[in-house]
Coordinates of C-alpha atoms and ligand atoms in Angstrom, one line a residue:
X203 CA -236.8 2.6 -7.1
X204 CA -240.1 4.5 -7.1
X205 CA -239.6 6.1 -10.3
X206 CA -238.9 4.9 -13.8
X207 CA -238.1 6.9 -17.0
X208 CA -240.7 4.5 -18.9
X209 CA -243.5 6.5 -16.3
X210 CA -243.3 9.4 -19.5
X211 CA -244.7 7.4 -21.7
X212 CA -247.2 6.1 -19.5
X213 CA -247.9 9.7 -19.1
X214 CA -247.7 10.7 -22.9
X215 CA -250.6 7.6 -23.6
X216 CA -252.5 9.0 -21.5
X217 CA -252.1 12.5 -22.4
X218 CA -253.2 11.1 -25.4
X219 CA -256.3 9.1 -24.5
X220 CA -257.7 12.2 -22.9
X221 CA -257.0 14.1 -26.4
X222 CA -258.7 11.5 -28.3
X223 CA -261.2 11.6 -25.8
X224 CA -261.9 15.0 -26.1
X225 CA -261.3 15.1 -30.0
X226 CA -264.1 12.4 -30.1
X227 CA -267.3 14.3 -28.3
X228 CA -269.2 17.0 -29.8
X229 CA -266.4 20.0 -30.5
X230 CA -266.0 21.4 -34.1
X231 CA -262.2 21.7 -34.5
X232 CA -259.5 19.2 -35.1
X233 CA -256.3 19.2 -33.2
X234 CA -252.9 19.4 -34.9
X235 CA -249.8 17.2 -34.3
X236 CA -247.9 20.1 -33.3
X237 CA -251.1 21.0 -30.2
X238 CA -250.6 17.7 -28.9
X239 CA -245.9 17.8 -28.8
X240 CA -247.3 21.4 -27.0
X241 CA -249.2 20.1 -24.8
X242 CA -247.3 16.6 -23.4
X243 CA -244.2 19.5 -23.3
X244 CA -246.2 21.9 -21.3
X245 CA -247.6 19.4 -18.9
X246 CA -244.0 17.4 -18.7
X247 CA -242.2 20.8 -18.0
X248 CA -245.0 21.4 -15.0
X249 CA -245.1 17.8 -13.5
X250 CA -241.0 17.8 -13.9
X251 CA -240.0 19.7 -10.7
X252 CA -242.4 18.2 -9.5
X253 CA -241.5 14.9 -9.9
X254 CA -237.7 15.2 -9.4
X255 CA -238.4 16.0 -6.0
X256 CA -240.3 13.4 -4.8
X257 CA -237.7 11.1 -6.5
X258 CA -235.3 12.7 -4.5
X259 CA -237.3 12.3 -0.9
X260 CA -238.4 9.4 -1.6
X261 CA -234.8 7.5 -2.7
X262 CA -233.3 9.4 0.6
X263 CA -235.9 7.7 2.6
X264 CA -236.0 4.4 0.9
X265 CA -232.3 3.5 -1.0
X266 CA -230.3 1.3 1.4
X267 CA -227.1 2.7 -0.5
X268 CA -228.2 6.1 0.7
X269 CA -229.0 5.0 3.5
X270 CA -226.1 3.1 4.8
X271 CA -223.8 5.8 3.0
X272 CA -225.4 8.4 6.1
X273 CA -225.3 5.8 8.7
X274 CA -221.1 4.8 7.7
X275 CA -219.6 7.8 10.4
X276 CA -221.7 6.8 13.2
X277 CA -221.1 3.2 12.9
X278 CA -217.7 3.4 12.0
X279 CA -216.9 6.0 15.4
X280 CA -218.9 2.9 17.1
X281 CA -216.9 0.3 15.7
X282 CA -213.9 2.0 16.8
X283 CA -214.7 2.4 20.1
X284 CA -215.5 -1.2 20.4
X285 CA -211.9 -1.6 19.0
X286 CA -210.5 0.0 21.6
X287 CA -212.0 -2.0 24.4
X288 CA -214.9 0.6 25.3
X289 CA -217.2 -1.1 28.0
X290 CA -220.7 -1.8 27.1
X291 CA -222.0 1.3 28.9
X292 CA -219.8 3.8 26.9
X293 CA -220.5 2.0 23.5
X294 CA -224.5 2.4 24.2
X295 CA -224.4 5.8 25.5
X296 CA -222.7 6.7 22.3
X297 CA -225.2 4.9 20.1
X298 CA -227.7 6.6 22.0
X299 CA -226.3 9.7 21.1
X300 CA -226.5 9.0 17.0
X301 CA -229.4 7.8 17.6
X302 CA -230.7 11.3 19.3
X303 CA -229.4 13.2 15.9
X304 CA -232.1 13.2 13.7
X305 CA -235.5 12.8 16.4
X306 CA -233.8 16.2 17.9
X307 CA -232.9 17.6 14.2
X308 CA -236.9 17.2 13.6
X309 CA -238.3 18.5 16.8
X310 CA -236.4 21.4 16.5
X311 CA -237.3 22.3 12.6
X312 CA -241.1 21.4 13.7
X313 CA -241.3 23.6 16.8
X314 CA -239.3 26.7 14.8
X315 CA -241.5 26.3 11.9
X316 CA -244.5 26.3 14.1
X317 CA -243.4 29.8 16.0
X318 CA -242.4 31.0 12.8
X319 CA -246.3 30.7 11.2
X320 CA -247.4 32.3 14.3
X321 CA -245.4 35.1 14.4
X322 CA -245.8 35.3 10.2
X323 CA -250.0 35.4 11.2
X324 CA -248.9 38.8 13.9
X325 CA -246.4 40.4 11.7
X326 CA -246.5 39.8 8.2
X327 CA -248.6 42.3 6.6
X328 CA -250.2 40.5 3.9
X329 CA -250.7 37.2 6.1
X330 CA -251.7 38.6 9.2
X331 CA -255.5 39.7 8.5
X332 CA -258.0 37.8 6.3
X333 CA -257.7 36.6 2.8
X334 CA -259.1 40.0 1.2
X335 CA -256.3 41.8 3.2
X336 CA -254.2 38.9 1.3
X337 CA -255.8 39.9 -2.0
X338 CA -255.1 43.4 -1.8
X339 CA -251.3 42.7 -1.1
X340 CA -251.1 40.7 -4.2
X341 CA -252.6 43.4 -5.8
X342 CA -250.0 45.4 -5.0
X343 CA -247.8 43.6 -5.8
X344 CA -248.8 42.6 -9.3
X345 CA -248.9 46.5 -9.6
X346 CA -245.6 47.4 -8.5
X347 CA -243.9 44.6 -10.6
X348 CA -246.8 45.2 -13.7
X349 CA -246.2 41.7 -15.6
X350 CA -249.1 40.8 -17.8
X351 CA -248.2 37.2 -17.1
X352 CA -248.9 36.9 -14.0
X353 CA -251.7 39.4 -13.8
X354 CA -253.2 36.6 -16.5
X355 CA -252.4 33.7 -13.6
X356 CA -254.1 35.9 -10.9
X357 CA -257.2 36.3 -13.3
X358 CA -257.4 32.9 -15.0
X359 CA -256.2 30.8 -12.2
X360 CA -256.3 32.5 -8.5
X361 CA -256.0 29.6 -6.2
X362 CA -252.8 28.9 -7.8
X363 CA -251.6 32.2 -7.3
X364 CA -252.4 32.5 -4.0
X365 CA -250.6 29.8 -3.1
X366 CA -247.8 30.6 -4.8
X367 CA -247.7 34.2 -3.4
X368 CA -248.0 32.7 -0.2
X369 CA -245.1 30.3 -1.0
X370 CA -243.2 33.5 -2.0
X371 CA -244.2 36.0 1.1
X372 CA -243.1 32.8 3.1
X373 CA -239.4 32.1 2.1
X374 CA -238.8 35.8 1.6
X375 CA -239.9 36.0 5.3
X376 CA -237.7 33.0 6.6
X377 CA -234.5 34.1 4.1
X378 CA -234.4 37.9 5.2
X379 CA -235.0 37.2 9.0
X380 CA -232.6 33.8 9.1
X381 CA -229.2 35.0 10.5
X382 CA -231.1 37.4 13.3
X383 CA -234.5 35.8 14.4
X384 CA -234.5 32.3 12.8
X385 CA -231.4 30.4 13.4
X386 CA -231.6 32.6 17.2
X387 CA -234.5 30.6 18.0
X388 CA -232.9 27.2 16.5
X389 CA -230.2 27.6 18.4
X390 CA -232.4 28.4 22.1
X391 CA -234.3 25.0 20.9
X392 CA -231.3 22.9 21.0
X393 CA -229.9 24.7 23.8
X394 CA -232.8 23.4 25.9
X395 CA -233.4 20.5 24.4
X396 CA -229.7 19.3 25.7
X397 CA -230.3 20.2 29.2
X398 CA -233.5 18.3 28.9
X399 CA -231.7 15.1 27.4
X400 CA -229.0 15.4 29.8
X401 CA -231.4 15.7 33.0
X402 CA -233.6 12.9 31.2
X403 CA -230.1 10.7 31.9
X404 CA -229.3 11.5 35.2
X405 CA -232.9 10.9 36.4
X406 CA -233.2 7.8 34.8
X407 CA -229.5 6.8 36.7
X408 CA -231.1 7.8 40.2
X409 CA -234.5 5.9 39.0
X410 CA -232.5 2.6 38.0
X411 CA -230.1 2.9 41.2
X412 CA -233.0 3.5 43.3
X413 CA -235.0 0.6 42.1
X414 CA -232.1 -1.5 41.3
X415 CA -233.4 -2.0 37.9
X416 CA -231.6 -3.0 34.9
X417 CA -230.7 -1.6 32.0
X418 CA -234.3 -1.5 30.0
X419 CA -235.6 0.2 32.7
X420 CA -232.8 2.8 32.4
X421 CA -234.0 2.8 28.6
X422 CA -237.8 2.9 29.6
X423 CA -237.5 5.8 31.9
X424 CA -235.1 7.8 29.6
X425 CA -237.5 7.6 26.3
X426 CA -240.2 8.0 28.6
X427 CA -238.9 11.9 30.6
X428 CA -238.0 13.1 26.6
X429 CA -242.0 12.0 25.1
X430 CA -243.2 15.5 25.3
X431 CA -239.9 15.9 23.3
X432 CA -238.9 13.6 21.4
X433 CA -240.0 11.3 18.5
X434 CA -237.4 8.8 20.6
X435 CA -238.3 5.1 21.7
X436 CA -236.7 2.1 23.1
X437 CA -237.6 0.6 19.0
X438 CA -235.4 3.2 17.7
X439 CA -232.7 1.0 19.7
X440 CA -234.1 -2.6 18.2
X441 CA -230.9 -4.4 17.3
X442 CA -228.9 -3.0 19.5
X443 CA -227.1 -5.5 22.0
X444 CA -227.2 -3.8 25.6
X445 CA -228.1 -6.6 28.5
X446 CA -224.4 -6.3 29.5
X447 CA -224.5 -2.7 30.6
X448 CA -224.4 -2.0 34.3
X449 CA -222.4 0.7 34.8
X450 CA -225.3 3.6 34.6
X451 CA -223.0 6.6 36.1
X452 CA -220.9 5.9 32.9
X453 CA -223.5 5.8 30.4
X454 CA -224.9 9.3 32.0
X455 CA -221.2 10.5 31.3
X456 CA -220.7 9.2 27.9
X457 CA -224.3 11.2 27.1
X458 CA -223.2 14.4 28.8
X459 CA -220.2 14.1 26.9
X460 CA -221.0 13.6 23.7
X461 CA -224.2 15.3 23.4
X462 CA -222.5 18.9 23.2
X463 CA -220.7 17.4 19.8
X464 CA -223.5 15.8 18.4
X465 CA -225.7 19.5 18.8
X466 CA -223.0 21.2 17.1
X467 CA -223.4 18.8 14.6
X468 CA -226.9 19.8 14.0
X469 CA -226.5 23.2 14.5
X470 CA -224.1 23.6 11.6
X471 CA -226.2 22.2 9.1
X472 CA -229.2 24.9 10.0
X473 CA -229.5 27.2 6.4
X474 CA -232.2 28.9 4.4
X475 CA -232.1 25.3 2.2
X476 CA -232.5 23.0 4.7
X477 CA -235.3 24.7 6.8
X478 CA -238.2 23.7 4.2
X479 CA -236.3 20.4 3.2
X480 CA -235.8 18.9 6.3
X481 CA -239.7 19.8 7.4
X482 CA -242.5 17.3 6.4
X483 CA -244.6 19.1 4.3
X484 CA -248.0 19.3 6.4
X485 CA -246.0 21.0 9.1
X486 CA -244.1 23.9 6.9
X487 CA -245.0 27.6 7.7
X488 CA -246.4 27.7 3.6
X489 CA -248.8 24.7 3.6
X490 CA -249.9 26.0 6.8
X491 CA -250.6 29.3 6.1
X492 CA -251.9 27.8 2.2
X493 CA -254.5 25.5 4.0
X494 CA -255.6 28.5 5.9
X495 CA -256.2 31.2 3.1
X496 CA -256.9 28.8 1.2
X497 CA -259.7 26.4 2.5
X498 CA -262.5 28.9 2.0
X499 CA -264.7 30.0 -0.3
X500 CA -263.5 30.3 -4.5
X501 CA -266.5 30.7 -6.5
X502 CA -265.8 33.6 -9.2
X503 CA -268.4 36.4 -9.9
X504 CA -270.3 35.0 -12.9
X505 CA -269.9 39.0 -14.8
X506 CA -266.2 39.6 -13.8
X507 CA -264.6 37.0 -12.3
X508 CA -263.6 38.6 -8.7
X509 CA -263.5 35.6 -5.9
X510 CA -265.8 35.7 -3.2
X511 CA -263.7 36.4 0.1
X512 CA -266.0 34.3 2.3
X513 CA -263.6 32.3 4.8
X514 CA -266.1 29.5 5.0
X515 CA -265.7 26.7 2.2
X516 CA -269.6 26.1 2.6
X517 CA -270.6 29.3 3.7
X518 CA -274.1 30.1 3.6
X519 CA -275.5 33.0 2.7
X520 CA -275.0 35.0 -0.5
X521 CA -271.4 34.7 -2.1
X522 CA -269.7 38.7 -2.3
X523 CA -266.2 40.1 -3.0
X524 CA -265.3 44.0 -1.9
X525 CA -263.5 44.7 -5.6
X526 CA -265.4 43.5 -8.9
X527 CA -263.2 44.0 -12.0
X528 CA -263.4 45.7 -15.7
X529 CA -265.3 42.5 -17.4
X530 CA -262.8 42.9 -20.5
X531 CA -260.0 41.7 -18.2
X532 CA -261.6 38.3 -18.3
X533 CA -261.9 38.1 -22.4
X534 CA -266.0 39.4 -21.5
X535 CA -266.8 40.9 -24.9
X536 CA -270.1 42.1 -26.2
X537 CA -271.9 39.1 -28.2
X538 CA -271.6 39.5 -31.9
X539 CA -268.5 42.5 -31.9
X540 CA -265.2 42.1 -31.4
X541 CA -264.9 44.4 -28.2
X542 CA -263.8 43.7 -24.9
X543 CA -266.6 45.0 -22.0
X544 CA -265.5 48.0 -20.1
X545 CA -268.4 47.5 -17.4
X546 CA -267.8 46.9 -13.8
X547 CA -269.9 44.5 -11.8
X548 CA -270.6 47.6 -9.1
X549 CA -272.0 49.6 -11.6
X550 CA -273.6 48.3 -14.2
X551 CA -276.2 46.3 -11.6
X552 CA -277.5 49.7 -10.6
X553 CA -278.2 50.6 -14.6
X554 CA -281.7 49.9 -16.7
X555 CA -279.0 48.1 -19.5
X556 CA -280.1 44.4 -20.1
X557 CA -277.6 41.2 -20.6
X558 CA -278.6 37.9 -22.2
X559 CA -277.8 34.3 -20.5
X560 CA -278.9 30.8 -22.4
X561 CA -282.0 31.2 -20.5
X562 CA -283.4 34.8 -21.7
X563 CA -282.8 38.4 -21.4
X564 CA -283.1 40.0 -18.1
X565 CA -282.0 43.4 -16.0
X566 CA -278.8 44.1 -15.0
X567 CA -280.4 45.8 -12.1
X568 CA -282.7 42.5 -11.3
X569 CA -279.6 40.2 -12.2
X570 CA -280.3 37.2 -9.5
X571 CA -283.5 36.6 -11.8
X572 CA -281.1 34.6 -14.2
X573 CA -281.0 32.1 -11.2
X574 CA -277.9 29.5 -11.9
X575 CA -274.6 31.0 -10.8
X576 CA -276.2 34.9 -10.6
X577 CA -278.9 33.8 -8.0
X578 CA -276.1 33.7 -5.5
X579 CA -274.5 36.4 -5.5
X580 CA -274.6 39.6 -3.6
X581 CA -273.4 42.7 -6.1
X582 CA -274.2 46.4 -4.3
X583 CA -274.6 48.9 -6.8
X584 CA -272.0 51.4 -6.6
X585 CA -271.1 54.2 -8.9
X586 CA -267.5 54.6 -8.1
X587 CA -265.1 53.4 -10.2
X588 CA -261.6 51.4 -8.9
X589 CA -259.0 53.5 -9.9
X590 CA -256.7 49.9 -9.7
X591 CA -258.6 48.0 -12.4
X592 CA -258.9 51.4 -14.5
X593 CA -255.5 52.1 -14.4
X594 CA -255.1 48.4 -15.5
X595 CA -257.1 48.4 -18.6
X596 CA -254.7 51.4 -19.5
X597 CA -251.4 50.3 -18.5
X598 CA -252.5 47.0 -20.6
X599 CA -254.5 47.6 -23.3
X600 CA -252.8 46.5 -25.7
X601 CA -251.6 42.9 -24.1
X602 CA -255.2 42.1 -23.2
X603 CA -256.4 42.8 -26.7
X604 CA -253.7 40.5 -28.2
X605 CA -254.1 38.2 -25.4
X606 CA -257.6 37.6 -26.0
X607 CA -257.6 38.5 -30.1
X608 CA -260.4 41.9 -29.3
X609 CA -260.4 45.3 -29.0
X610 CA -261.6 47.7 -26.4
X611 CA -262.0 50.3 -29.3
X612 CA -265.6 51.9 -28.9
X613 CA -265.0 52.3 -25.0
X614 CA -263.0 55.7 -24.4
X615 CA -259.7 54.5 -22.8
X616 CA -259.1 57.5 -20.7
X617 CA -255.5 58.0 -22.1
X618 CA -255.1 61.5 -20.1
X619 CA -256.0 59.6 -17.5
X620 CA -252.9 56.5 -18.0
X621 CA -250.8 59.4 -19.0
X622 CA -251.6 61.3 -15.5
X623 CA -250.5 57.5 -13.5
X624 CA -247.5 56.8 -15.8
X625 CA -246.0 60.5 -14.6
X626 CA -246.0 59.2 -10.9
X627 CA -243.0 57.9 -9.3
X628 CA -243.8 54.5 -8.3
X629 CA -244.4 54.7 -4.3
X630 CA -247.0 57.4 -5.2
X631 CA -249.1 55.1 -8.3
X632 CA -249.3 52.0 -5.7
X633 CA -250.3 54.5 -2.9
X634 CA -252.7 56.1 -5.4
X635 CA -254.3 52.5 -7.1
X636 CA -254.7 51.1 -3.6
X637 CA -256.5 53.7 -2.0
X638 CA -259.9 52.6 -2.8
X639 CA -258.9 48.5 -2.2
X640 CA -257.6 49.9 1.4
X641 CA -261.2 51.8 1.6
X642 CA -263.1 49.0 0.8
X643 CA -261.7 46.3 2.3
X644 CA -261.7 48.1 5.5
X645 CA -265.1 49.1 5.4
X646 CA -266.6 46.2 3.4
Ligands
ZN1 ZN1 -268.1 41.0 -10.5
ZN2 ZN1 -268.7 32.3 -1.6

């Protein structure tokens, strides 16, 4: 049934393969038992969300108990109708009807979800510019909620938390706007989408009556007005037993009367849960908006770390970002000390101070000498300082040095300066530490 519990310890062997693997090549330490029950926890905790909800889709989809167990109303209404001597004609139109639920469920999820990323791309203020506008609002909000953690996830892994801001900006956006703009526009969708199934009936009555056509042509020309529509085809009615119908102005009726019902139906299931569940996932408002910040350019400035904000994956041309960091925030320390770097990118490439790379010594100020990952990238030389990143290194000295086991000590942590930030009320700090960002992403 797609997934086994035996699948863990397929996964632990080859958690541990890879260890051994790794354990065997050229590294000088040895792992510990307790590294390795760390590290199959860790990575089973991540997949196991994961996981579970692919189980979960995929056992809906596939698990005729499931299956039949949605199905049992529907056929059982049928049945009875059957019982109680319906004609042919009523006992398709009905079928038709449950067979309309979940095509017209769909089409009205995709077509929501696709206004929604539009309007999220006009009106959401972090997703409706380019990435660095993106960047900045995470910034922001990283400062207003100031959690080391996930100031480490930004630094140490960015795509990922990009996509999960994204993920977050999203279903805030969809939760606080359901009740007046969301379910609004759900509800217009089905509205339409009735009067379009019921006039899809009644032509296809005129078309059969005028042609004197059976009751596959009724079939052909119905699925065929609702294509533009409707995922909806005469194979969706495979099985079903309908040479006997001849009375069309009946089967219109049954449809016209029934339909009403069956969006009602659909309409009361519409929540804040549903909306991303029901949605295949290449079509939600997230992994649309994710493949579009995200399908650009990552490559990390070799001294600090900041993410080139070209849009283009294979951009050509040098690779640049408006706001290098404070190189300690990245565990940069100064070879043979024990102290984080206060230097920023901006300014130290416009000083006569020399670094050292595998390959030689060379000049901050001639940096793309070093060739490899230096050569291609565009730093300008820029004395000011971000007051964001300063008033980082302040606000967390003392996580970063634990975090990374150094010290900033012999770099003059301007504590009058923290002290001066830490008085603000909070509106005025972000206002104040994204000044600059505003500046230079505007200008960059
Ligand atoms: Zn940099
Ligand atoms: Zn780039």
């Amino acid at each position: 049934m797609g997934y086994n519990i035996s699948y863990i310890q397929q996964l632990i062997d080859y958690i541990k393969a890879r260890v051994t693997q790794h354990q065997d090549g050229s590294v000088k330490y040895v792992f510990k038992n307790e590294f390795f029950m760390d590290l199959v926890i860790s990575i089973c905790k991540r997949s196991n969300e994961m996981i579970t909800d692919q189980h979960r889709l995929f056992r809906d989809a596939s698990d005729p108990v499931i299956y039949v167990e949605k199905k049992r109303e529907e056929y059982y209404s049928i049945f009875q109708k059957y019982c109680h001597g319906a004609t042919p004609a009523a006992i398709l139109g009905e079928i038709i009807c449950q067979k309309l639920k979940e095509p017209i469920e769909q089409s009205v999820y995709k077509k929501t979800a696709r206004d929604l990323t539009d309007e999220m791309r006009s009106n959401c203020p972090s997703l409706n510019a380019n990435r660095s506008n993106l960047e900045k609002h995470i910034l922001k909000t990283l400062a207003e909620e100031e959690d080391f953690n996930k100031y480490m996830n930004y630094i140490h892994k960015p795509r990922g938390h990009f996509k999960s801001f994204i993920r977050d900006e999203v279903s805030r956006y969809i939760t606080d706007r359901f009740s007046f703009s969301v379910l609004p526009k759900m509800t217009a969708k089905i509205k339409l989408l009735q009067q379009k199934i019921m006039e899809a009936a009644h032509e296809s009555t005129e078309h059969v009556e005028e042609n004197r056509g059976d009751v596959g042509l009724w079939l052909k020309s119905f699925t065929q007005t609702l294509s533009d529509e409707l995922i909806f085809s005469e194979k969706d009615l495979s099985g079903v037993k309908h040479d006997d119908v001849d009375d069309f102005n009946l089967l219109e009726d049954v449809i016209k009367k029934e339909l009403p019902d069956i969006m009602t139906d659909i309409s009361s299931r519409f929540n804040t849960e549903t909306f991303p569940v029901k949605l295949d996932s290449k079509l939600r408002p997230d992994e649309i908006l994710i493949d579009h910040f995200c399908q650009c350019c990552w490559v990390q400035c070799p001294f600090c770390g900041a993410i080139c904000t070209n849009s283009m994956e294979d951009h050509h041309g040098d690779h640049s970002a408006p706001f290098h960091r404070v190189w300690g925030i990245n565990g940069t320390y100064y070879s043979s000390t024990q102290n984080l770097c206060p230097n920023i990118c901006t300014n130290v490439v416009a000083s006569h101070q020399d670094f050292n790379t595998p390959h030689g010594r060379f000049k901050y100020r001639d940096y793309r000498t070093a060739g490899g990952d230096y050569a291609g990238w565009s730093i300008s030389p820029d004395l000011s300082e971000l007051n964001y990143w300063k008033w980082f290194v302040c606000r967390f000295q003392k996580d970063l040095e634990k975090h990374y086991s150094k010290t900033f000590e012999g770099s003059d942590s301007d504590h009058r300066y923290n002290h001066q930030i830490l008085q603000m009320r909070v509106k005025d700090k972000i206002q104040f530490l994204i000044h600059d960002l505003n500046y230079k992403t505007t200008y960059f």
